[in-house]
XYZ file of C-alpha atoms in Angstrom:
674
model
C 60.552 100.057 90.134
C 59.780 103.558 91.401
C 56.768 103.980 89.131
C 53.840 101.690 88.308
C 54.085 99.650 85.120
C 53.656 101.802 82.002
C 50.139 101.292 80.617
C 48.597 101.737 77.177
C 44.976 101.940 76.126
C 44.004 99.531 73.369
C 40.903 99.885 71.195
C 40.265 96.689 69.228
C 37.868 96.590 66.267
C 36.697 93.122 65.165
C 33.898 91.585 63.119
C 30.965 89.982 64.924
C 31.921 86.498 63.742
C 35.290 86.751 65.523
C 34.298 88.490 68.740
C 33.395 85.461 70.881
C 36.538 83.489 70.071
C 38.718 86.573 70.530
C 37.070 87.346 73.866
C 37.716 83.804 75.036
C 41.387 84.002 74.035
C 41.779 87.379 75.730
C 40.340 85.843 78.891
C 42.697 82.876 78.729
C 45.758 85.092 78.263
C 44.708 87.765 80.797
C 46.201 90.702 78.910
C 43.535 93.429 78.940
C 41.835 95.329 81.769
C 38.439 95.917 80.147
C 36.680 99.283 80.284
C 33.398 100.534 78.839
C 33.972 100.886 75.104
C 30.831 102.974 74.572
C 32.165 105.768 76.803
C 35.361 105.861 74.699
C 33.410 106.828 71.593
C 33.555 110.622 71.358
C 30.654 110.811 68.912
C 28.643 108.137 70.747
C 28.438 106.002 67.613
C 28.715 102.718 69.507
C 25.777 100.952 71.115
C 25.872 98.816 74.233
C 26.034 95.034 73.891
C 23.134 93.495 75.807
C 23.903 89.958 76.972
C 21.532 89.840 79.950
C 19.176 87.248 78.440
C 22.035 84.986 77.387
C 23.628 85.362 80.829
C 20.436 84.206 82.550
C 20.268 81.162 80.262
C 23.883 80.237 81.001
C 23.448 80.764 84.746
C 20.416 78.462 84.692
C 22.387 75.767 82.843
C 25.288 76.102 85.290
C 22.917 75.757 88.253
C 21.413 72.607 86.718
C 24.891 71.248 86.149
C 25.947 72.049 89.736
C 22.894 70.283 91.157
C 23.586 67.162 89.094
C 27.271 67.139 90.078
C 26.298 67.376 93.739
C 23.509 64.789 93.447
C 25.737 62.259 91.676
C 28.591 62.809 94.117
C 31.055 63.852 91.409
C 34.405 65.232 92.612
C 34.173 68.928 91.741
C 37.957 69.350 91.867
C 38.638 66.608 89.325
C 40.170 67.506 85.969
C 37.425 67.764 83.316
C 37.983 65.861 80.054
C 38.155 67.488 76.633
C 34.719 68.059 75.140
C 33.767 68.491 71.490
C 31.708 71.289 70.016
C 28.345 71.765 71.730
C 25.823 74.572 71.531
C 23.464 75.562 74.319
C 20.632 73.383 72.988
C 22.921 70.338 72.969
C 24.011 71.073 76.534
C 20.419 71.475 77.693
C 19.445 68.158 76.051
C 22.359 66.319 77.706
C 21.515 67.750 81.127
C 17.844 66.802 80.675
C 18.792 63.240 79.740
C 21.138 62.832 82.720
C 18.609 64.359 85.093
C 15.840 62.074 83.806
C 17.926 58.966 84.443
C 19.000 60.216 87.848
C 15.471 61.234 88.833
C 14.167 57.770 87.955
C 16.592 56.131 90.375
C 16.150 58.863 92.962
C 12.352 58.480 92.988
C 12.716 54.707 93.294
C 15.129 55.077 96.209
C 12.826 57.557 97.930
C 9.838 55.175 97.615
C 11.892 52.212 98.843
C 13.100 54.231 101.815
C 9.525 55.207 102.683
C 8.429 51.559 102.484
C 11.440 50.524 104.534
C 10.629 53.111 107.189
C 7.036 51.913 107.519
C 8.088 48.261 107.733
C 10.757 49.100 110.295
C 8.173 50.749 112.545
C 5.768 47.792 112.211
C 8.615 45.348 112.822
C 9.582 47.199 115.993
C 5.988 46.960 117.248
C 5.820 43.238 116.493
C 9.178 42.591 118.148
C 7.958 44.084 121.425
C 4.448 42.582 121.377
C 3.913 40.619 124.648
C 2.287 37.518 123.110
C 4.620 36.367 120.372
C 3.126 32.864 119.942
C -0.600 33.624 120.476
C -2.790 33.586 117.383
C -3.722 37.200 116.780
C -6.932 36.390 114.930
C -8.282 34.696 118.053
C -7.705 37.849 120.073
C -9.774 39.962 117.683
C -12.929 37.772 117.384
C -14.004 37.169 121.002
C -17.694 37.922 121.629
C -18.074 36.961 125.322
C -14.661 37.761 126.691
C -12.677 40.936 127.116
C -9.037 40.255 126.349
C -6.205 42.754 126.452
C -2.420 42.487 126.346
C -0.001 44.882 127.923
C 2.809 45.500 130.349
C 2.753 45.414 134.122
C 5.659 45.752 136.500
C 6.664 42.256 137.762
C 6.831 43.540 141.333
C 3.122 44.397 141.420
C 1.897 41.377 139.436
C 1.119 39.093 142.475
C -0.651 41.907 144.315
C -2.693 42.809 141.226
C -3.771 39.176 140.798
C -4.887 39.067 144.441
C -6.868 42.310 144.223
C -8.570 41.331 140.964
C -9.646 37.989 142.426
C -12.080 36.079 140.277
C -12.982 39.002 138.029
C -10.158 38.262 135.593
C -7.209 36.065 134.807
C -3.671 37.510 134.701
C -1.199 35.420 132.710
C 2.495 36.248 132.267
C 3.110 35.897 128.539
C 5.714 33.524 127.085
C 7.970 33.865 130.081
C 8.650 37.525 129.201
C 8.951 39.492 132.386
C 6.387 42.314 132.585
C 4.309 41.199 129.566
C 0.854 39.967 130.601
C -2.398 38.733 129.126
C -5.639 39.807 130.872
C -8.857 37.800 130.329
C -12.220 38.849 131.803
C -15.897 38.734 131.009
C -17.195 41.674 128.990
C -19.487 42.780 131.815
C -16.467 43.255 134.106
C -14.411 45.103 131.436
C -14.663 48.622 132.908
C -14.034 47.518 136.459
C -11.007 45.488 135.350
C -9.584 48.397 133.340
C -10.055 50.726 136.314
C -8.229 48.373 138.678
C -5.420 47.696 136.197
C -4.791 51.414 135.708
C -4.162 51.738 139.442
C -1.261 49.284 139.101
C 0.286 51.144 136.135
C -0.876 48.722 133.473
C 0.010 49.809 129.892
C -2.194 48.172 127.222
C -0.634 47.083 123.905
C -3.001 46.642 120.954
C -2.526 43.519 118.795
C -0.773 44.445 115.524
C -2.616 44.240 112.217
C -1.089 41.350 110.282
C -2.217 38.423 108.142
C 0.082 36.012 109.929
C -1.150 33.757 112.736
C 1.307 34.982 115.356
C 3.368 38.109 116.007
C 6.574 36.061 115.808
C 5.718 34.802 112.318
C 4.742 38.288 111.171
C 8.004 39.677 112.555
C 10.069 37.115 110.642
C 8.196 37.860 107.429
C 8.828 41.606 107.833
C 12.525 40.959 108.388
C 12.618 39.169 105.044
C 10.763 42.029 103.366
C 13.163 44.598 104.877
C 16.153 42.648 103.582
C 14.614 42.631 100.099
C 14.039 46.381 100.283
C 17.633 46.928 101.429
C 18.969 44.957 98.453
C 16.771 46.948 96.082
C 18.006 50.241 97.570
C 21.631 49.158 97.197
C 21.009 48.183 93.583
C 19.498 51.605 92.842
C 22.448 53.318 94.492
C 24.857 51.268 92.401
C 22.996 52.479 89.329
C 23.465 56.073 90.526
C 27.199 55.400 90.993
C 27.406 53.960 87.481
C 25.561 57.040 86.242
C 28.126 59.218 88.024
C 31.001 57.283 86.470
C 29.429 57.519 83.031
C 28.516 61.204 83.058
C 30.641 62.762 85.842
C 33.461 63.843 83.546
C 31.009 65.121 80.954
C 29.234 67.223 83.583
C 32.536 68.729 84.752
C 33.524 69.534 81.178
C 30.112 71.061 80.450
C 30.243 73.185 83.599
C 33.752 74.360 82.732
C 32.590 75.228 79.230
C 29.522 77.073 80.508
C 31.520 79.037 83.074
C 33.948 80.119 80.392
C 31.127 81.133 78.092
C 29.413 83.035 80.909
C 32.656 84.910 81.611
C 32.837 85.764 77.902
C 29.260 87.057 77.860
C 29.841 89.178 80.961
C 33.006 90.611 79.448
C 31.090 91.508 76.302
C 28.880 93.785 78.383
C 31.850 96.202 78.252
C 31.989 96.137 74.449
C 30.494 98.570 71.989
C 28.770 97.622 68.739
C 27.827 99.218 65.469
C 26.229 96.927 62.869
C 28.547 93.889 62.496
C 31.542 95.637 64.050
C 32.535 95.340 67.709
C 34.870 97.555 69.712
C 36.850 96.216 72.695
C 38.540 98.839 74.889
C 40.885 98.323 77.780
C 44.271 98.875 79.361
C 47.312 96.663 78.946
C 50.954 96.989 80.046
C 53.183 98.563 77.397
C 55.272 95.385 77.357
C 52.193 93.342 76.367
C 51.030 95.496 73.452
C 52.701 93.316 70.823
C 51.211 90.199 72.435
C 47.757 91.783 72.137
C 48.364 92.657 68.488
C 49.483 89.104 67.750
C 46.525 87.600 69.610
C 44.036 89.756 67.706
C 45.636 88.934 64.360
C 45.606 85.179 65.044
C 41.957 85.077 66.106
C 40.471 87.400 63.492
C 42.215 86.075 60.370
C 44.195 89.307 60.303
C 41.032 91.407 60.021
C 41.168 92.898 63.526
C 42.430 96.445 64.066
C 44.288 97.473 67.238
C 44.687 101.134 68.191
C 47.284 101.808 70.904
C 47.349 105.030 72.946
C 49.897 105.758 75.663
C 48.254 106.624 78.986
C 49.954 110.030 79.005
C 48.466 110.874 75.580
C 44.902 109.704 76.186
C 42.383 112.555 75.947
C 40.103 111.292 78.728
C 43.043 110.740 81.084
C 44.457 114.214 80.463
C 41.009 115.702 81.063
C 40.776 113.881 84.391
C 37.723 111.914 83.233
C 39.333 108.482 83.439
C 41.808 106.815 85.794
C 44.529 104.522 84.539
C 44.692 101.157 86.354
C 47.855 100.493 88.326
C 50.075 97.435 88.208
C 53.001 97.217 90.612
C 56.463 96.882 89.136
C 59.450 95.128 90.677
C 60.429 91.550 91.404
C 58.880 88.884 93.600
C 60.921 90.065 96.592
C 58.821 93.238 96.648
C 55.480 91.409 96.537
C 55.135 91.066 100.356
C 55.499 94.829 100.713
C 53.185 95.455 97.769
C 50.666 93.495 99.821
C 51.167 95.979 102.685
C 50.659 98.926 100.331
C 47.624 97.404 98.592
C 46.005 96.680 101.960
C 45.821 100.457 102.457
C 45.190 101.405 98.842
C 46.907 101.776 95.492
C 48.945 104.696 94.178
C 47.519 106.586 91.259
C 49.110 105.971 87.889
C 50.956 109.301 87.865
C 52.365 108.836 91.381
C 55.554 107.302 92.713
C 55.237 103.621 93.642
C 55.939 103.691 97.409
C 56.736 99.979 97.685
C 60.535 100.327 97.928
C 60.279 103.054 100.554
C 57.772 100.946 102.498
C 60.027 97.893 102.258
C 63.097 99.734 103.557
C 61.334 101.722 106.273
C 59.212 98.829 107.532
C 62.047 96.336 107.990
C 64.188 98.991 109.694
C 61.398 99.913 112.113
C 60.688 96.253 112.863
C 64.352 95.418 113.415
C 64.776 98.459 115.664
C 61.907 97.293 117.900
C 62.669 93.557 117.776
C 66.451 93.481 117.700
C 67.719 90.003 118.606
C 70.024 87.667 116.691
C 68.380 84.366 117.645
C 64.762 85.473 117.598
C 65.258 87.301 114.308
C 66.845 84.171 112.820
C 63.816 82.123 113.935
C 61.441 84.552 112.206
C 63.563 84.457 109.052
C 63.611 80.638 109.135
C 59.816 80.506 109.511
C 59.456 82.934 106.629
C 61.852 80.914 104.474
C 59.840 77.758 105.158
C 56.569 79.520 104.261
C 58.186 80.804 101.088
C 59.703 77.508 99.943
C 57.397 74.820 101.289
C 55.874 72.444 98.747
C 52.659 72.241 100.739
C 49.546 73.839 99.326
C 49.225 77.155 101.155
C 47.516 80.380 100.010
C 49.603 82.805 97.964
C 49.270 85.530 100.581
C 50.862 83.181 103.131
C 53.884 82.770 100.868
C 54.065 86.552 100.547
C 53.826 86.831 104.331
C 56.787 84.455 104.461
C 58.813 86.927 102.403
C 57.814 89.663 104.835
C 59.013 87.548 107.773
C 62.344 86.903 106.046
C 63.006 90.627 105.654
C 61.868 91.478 109.170
C 63.769 88.554 110.697
C 67.050 89.479 108.997
C 66.623 93.106 110.050
C 65.952 92.013 113.645
C 69.067 89.812 113.578
C 71.227 92.726 112.371
C 69.871 94.994 115.088
C 70.464 92.115 117.520
C 74.151 92.244 116.588
C 74.087 95.986 117.294
C 72.377 95.371 120.661
C 74.464 92.309 121.592
C 71.351 90.170 122.215
C 71.005 86.444 121.446
C 67.634 84.875 122.288
C 67.162 87.650 124.825
C 70.437 86.916 126.619
C 72.854 89.824 126.892
C 76.390 89.132 128.102
C 78.601 91.782 126.618
C 81.728 89.931 127.695
C 80.770 87.118 125.308
C 78.754 89.093 122.735
C 79.562 92.791 122.969
C 77.032 95.337 121.734
C 78.362 96.987 118.592
C 76.169 100.024 119.144
C 74.201 100.238 122.407
C 72.097 98.156 124.770
C 68.389 98.885 125.329
C 68.781 97.784 128.972
C 71.705 100.084 129.701
C 70.350 103.184 131.427
C 73.138 105.247 129.890
C 72.007 104.232 126.397
C 68.252 104.740 126.744
C 68.320 108.463 125.925
C 70.454 107.842 122.850
C 68.158 104.980 121.803
C 65.035 107.144 121.999
C 66.772 110.041 120.253
C 67.885 107.717 117.460
C 64.304 106.472 117.075
C 63.129 110.069 116.669
C 65.967 110.681 114.198
C 64.855 107.694 112.129
C 61.331 109.117 112.182
C 62.617 112.489 110.977
C 64.420 110.867 108.044
C 61.394 108.780 107.055
C 59.037 111.749 107.416
C 61.308 113.864 105.216
C 61.416 111.155 102.551
C 57.610 110.885 102.693
C 57.255 114.642 102.137
C 59.743 114.553 99.256
C 57.698 111.769 97.636
C 54.575 113.908 98.061
C 56.314 116.841 96.350
C 57.376 114.590 93.466
C 53.806 113.271 93.138
C 52.422 116.809 92.942
C 54.926 117.767 90.264
C 54.258 114.580 88.288
C 50.550 115.449 88.350
C 51.454 119.001 87.211
C 50.002 120.427 90.396
C 52.971 122.714 90.905
C 51.229 125.134 93.237
C 50.281 122.320 95.630
C 53.802 120.942 95.361
C 55.096 124.229 96.761
C 52.346 125.488 99.070
C 50.947 122.235 100.449
C 51.645 121.678 104.152
C 53.488 118.567 103.032
C 55.018 120.406 100.069
C 58.248 122.362 99.680
C 57.250 125.055 102.186
C 56.126 122.448 104.700
C 59.404 120.569 104.316
C 61.437 123.763 104.723
C 59.502 124.638 107.870
C 60.125 121.115 109.208
C 63.845 121.234 108.543
C 64.274 124.805 109.775
C 62.311 124.026 112.963
C 64.468 120.952 113.595
C 67.613 122.971 112.941
C 66.460 125.697 115.324
C 65.686 123.104 117.994
C 69.093 121.456 117.630
C 70.789 124.880 117.755
C 68.934 125.714 120.955
C 69.900 122.393 122.570
C 73.564 122.661 121.599
C 74.251 126.361 122.207
C 71.462 127.266 124.605
C 70.627 130.208 122.354
C 68.212 130.740 119.498
C 69.456 133.287 116.941
C 66.946 135.647 115.373
C 67.838 134.403 111.889
C 66.838 130.883 112.952
C 63.478 132.170 114.182
C 63.001 134.010 110.891
C 63.732 130.874 108.888
C 61.075 128.993 110.870
C 58.445 131.728 110.596
C 58.924 132.510 106.894
C 57.544 129.182 105.529
C 54.611 129.423 107.958
C 53.762 132.917 106.728
C 53.862 131.723 103.127
C 51.644 128.762 104.029
C 49.233 131.192 105.678
C 49.128 133.193 102.436
C 48.292 130.122 100.370
C 44.572 130.940 100.233
C 44.912 134.600 99.236
C 47.507 133.692 96.594
C 45.101 131.135 95.124
C 42.370 133.792 95.070
C 44.642 136.225 93.217
C 45.543 133.524 90.707
C 41.872 132.788 90.086
C 41.159 136.473 89.489
C 44.001 136.695 87.024
C 42.416 133.801 85.191
C 39.170 135.837 85.139
C 37.261 133.457 87.392
C 35.769 136.130 89.599
C 32.809 135.260 91.811
C 30.165 137.801 92.769
C 30.998 140.519 95.281
C 29.027 139.088 98.214
C 30.308 135.591 97.648
C 33.792 137.103 97.242
C 33.688 138.555 100.752
C 32.426 135.289 102.171
C 35.105 133.446 100.191
C 37.905 135.624 101.616
C 36.681 135.049 105.163
C 36.495 131.326 104.591
C 39.988 131.349 103.089
C 41.426 133.114 106.141
C 39.725 130.695 108.541
C 40.835 127.672 106.527
C 44.407 129.009 106.350
C 44.568 129.427 110.127
C 43.169 125.936 110.719
C 45.599 124.414 108.211
C 48.476 126.246 109.882
C 47.531 124.745 113.256
C 47.207 121.308 111.673
C 50.662 121.751 110.140
C 52.243 122.582 113.501
C 50.501 119.822 115.458
C 50.932 117.293 112.635
C 54.689 117.707 112.414
C 55.153 117.689 116.177
C 52.937 114.657 116.873
C 54.235 112.780 113.842
C 57.844 113.215 114.923
C 57.243 112.406 118.580
C 55.250 109.321 117.558
C 58.480 107.612 116.511
C 59.602 107.585 120.149
C 57.511 104.423 120.405
C 60.069 102.637 118.224
C 62.740 103.056 120.894
C 60.237 102.392 123.672
C 59.237 99.041 122.181
C 62.899 98.129 121.729
C 63.331 98.696 125.476
C 60.173 96.730 126.354
C 61.336 93.831 124.171
C 64.690 93.727 125.956
C 62.985 94.052 129.360
C 60.680 91.110 128.671
C 63.666 88.974 127.684
C 65.467 90.120 130.838
C 62.474 88.976 132.917
C 62.801 85.457 131.471
C 66.434 85.138 132.503
C 65.630 86.685 135.888
C 63.250 83.778 136.529
C 66.019 81.388 135.494
C 68.332 83.141 137.967
C 65.788 82.708 140.759
C 65.607 78.971 140.033
C 69.381 78.804 140.106
C 69.488 80.485 143.508
C 66.922 78.007 144.836
C 69.553 75.268 144.334
C 67.127 72.601 143.209
C 68.779 69.197 143.560
C 69.617 67.005 140.600
C 68.965 67.814 136.984
C 65.492 69.197 137.695
C 66.712 72.776 138.060
C 68.556 72.682 134.752
C 65.593 71.132 132.960
C 63.225 73.756 134.371
C 65.604 76.537 133.350
C 65.818 75.231 129.786
C 62.021 74.885 129.590
C 61.534 78.460 130.825
C 64.106 79.829 128.369
C 62.559 77.988 125.407
C 58.950 78.727 126.357
C 59.782 82.331 127.212
C 61.467 82.916 123.856
C 58.487 81.382 122.050
C 56.176 83.799 123.880
C 58.457 86.748 123.106
C 58.733 85.837 119.421
C 54.965 85.463 119.088
C 53.839 88.373 121.269
C 56.590 90.934 120.716
C 56.819 90.005 117.037
C 53.122 90.709 116.635
C 53.408 93.987 118.567
C 56.386 95.162 116.500
C 54.546 94.231 113.301
C 51.416 96.138 114.355
C 53.390 99.201 115.412
C 55.367 99.183 112.180
C 52.158 99.031 110.141
C 50.649 101.801 112.240
C 53.624 104.097 111.671
C 53.557 103.371 107.945
C 49.822 103.967 107.560
C 49.188 106.851 109.937
C 52.480 108.737 110.157
C 53.988 108.242 106.691
C 51.183 107.391 104.242
C 49.149 110.358 105.484
C 51.862 112.675 104.134
C 52.145 111.407 100.584
C 49.771 108.540 99.811
C 46.030 108.802 99.142
C 45.451 105.202 98.046
C 42.903 106.249 95.405
C 44.419 104.244 92.562
C 42.573 101.560 90.598
C 44.024 98.058 90.470
C 44.951 96.554 87.129
C 42.599 93.579 86.886
C 42.818 91.965 83.451
C 39.888 89.950 82.175
C 40.667 86.299 82.892
C 38.917 82.961 82.450
C 40.062 80.426 85.032
C 38.287 77.359 83.645
C 40.221 74.851 81.537
C 39.522 73.032 78.280
C 36.693 75.371 77.414
C 35.866 76.040 73.797
C 32.656 78.036 73.652
C 30.537 77.746 70.573
C 30.421 80.676 68.200
C 27.588 82.194 66.261
C 28.679 83.614 62.894
C 26.231 86.465 63.175
C 26.466 87.596 66.770
C 28.297 86.873 70.015
C 24.938 86.228 71.558
């Protein structure tokens, strides 16, 4: 609980004929965090496994499969059926066959749609042609007359006929308003066109059709369009039948290919020598026997598993390899593990800070957001998020756990403050501790907030000291500004300050206790230099002088950072009390508005209804706004004031190789995984 899960390195030796099936089973069980096996070979006997060509082939097949699934409208989330043994050539042949049948229907549909589009345009022209019942052939073969059809505004038609006089004949076509037929001799054509243009005449050319009239041609095209529509629907039904016939097969093939691709990518981490493969990785100590059993079952007992504890691994002890980290603890800690992981991960040889984060965060939140009713609402929301049967992301469920802890903490602090949904009446609900709105309690509230910060800061420094000792960095554990000397300075300075406040005097021994750790911290650099010389790591004389000067400058800067860091870090926790006061003040403002409404003596039930609405709406705003503020401030204090003292976040996450697809059974080659 206070340390990451104990890890072991496993080196698995298997024959080539077993490696693909074993890799697939390892991916399904998710037991091993894979690492580069070649780098584990001290004598560099292993060669890299090159799967790049096979990966490209599989990616191409998956892309083809995806395009077919999308084209056929197959539900990608559907459960794929069980598929028999298939090699890559079989898969390629199946995809080619399905694509050929789909492409045939798709090309037919495309051609039918093009034909339909052309006919639709021609039909639209025919439908709007002015002379629906006039024989079109007669309009095209006139040698002595100029004849044109078009549109002319009805309002100007009489005037146009008068102006044109005997030069032409204007006939309104088929009773359609605005559609006219113009007949004139060919010698008057240009004059007629010029006059017509002045009246806004728009000519319409006779459509090209074999039918006698535009109306007959239009009816024929309607019949042709209906035939095309039926043909398109028939082709689409064939595509649907194709989807029903091959949709499940495509899903199963894609699942199989994805699993096989994951296997090939995992095998890039393997090492190979002749027909022997080496798989290296990290697994929790509790899963070692499961790995042994898995290897034995999938290699006919021929596989060999070497297990090395992380503490005994040569590369780890030499600092050449980091051990992946897996959080320990139950599900109740997962929301706070999320907070830690958002900043970074502890290193394997460090203390897991999750419990400290969980305790400190909920206390800080409750301190700032203390209210029985509002805290209960947050806890209820968190409980719903945690227990709901609706499909919500996992991180939302974890956030629900975080809200439960923060809400319960806020409710407990609400009991201490005597606040229920922002209402404070100490005759009904007395404050068990103090009230943020009581001017006599404000100083104590702020002082308590600083005291909480002192406790949390001290715990953070103690964790840092433990981490240094666990990493066998004993010198840093003592002389670091957040080490033993830094902690002693912090405590002695606080003790001297309290002594001065209580007695009004500062004894010389107290001053000496404060100065002594600072002097030792200032001597950190020279002591390190002496230790290096004793280890016979002496630099040249000129560089030695420059090194001493640099050490003195760095020591002075670090001393100033130590002083300012402890002061600012401690004072920063005043904000916890300040936000508790602002939360109470905002709630007080809500009930002040209610009091104003009461004094206005609004007749009837309106005043009571308005008061209830304001109380409910105001509490919703406070829960949302102040809850968010308290959450942000709590995270800020954790990350910037506490993590900076003991947590680097440089750890590597334990990410076991996993295959998410289902019902996959990749084919195996007896000679090679490729």
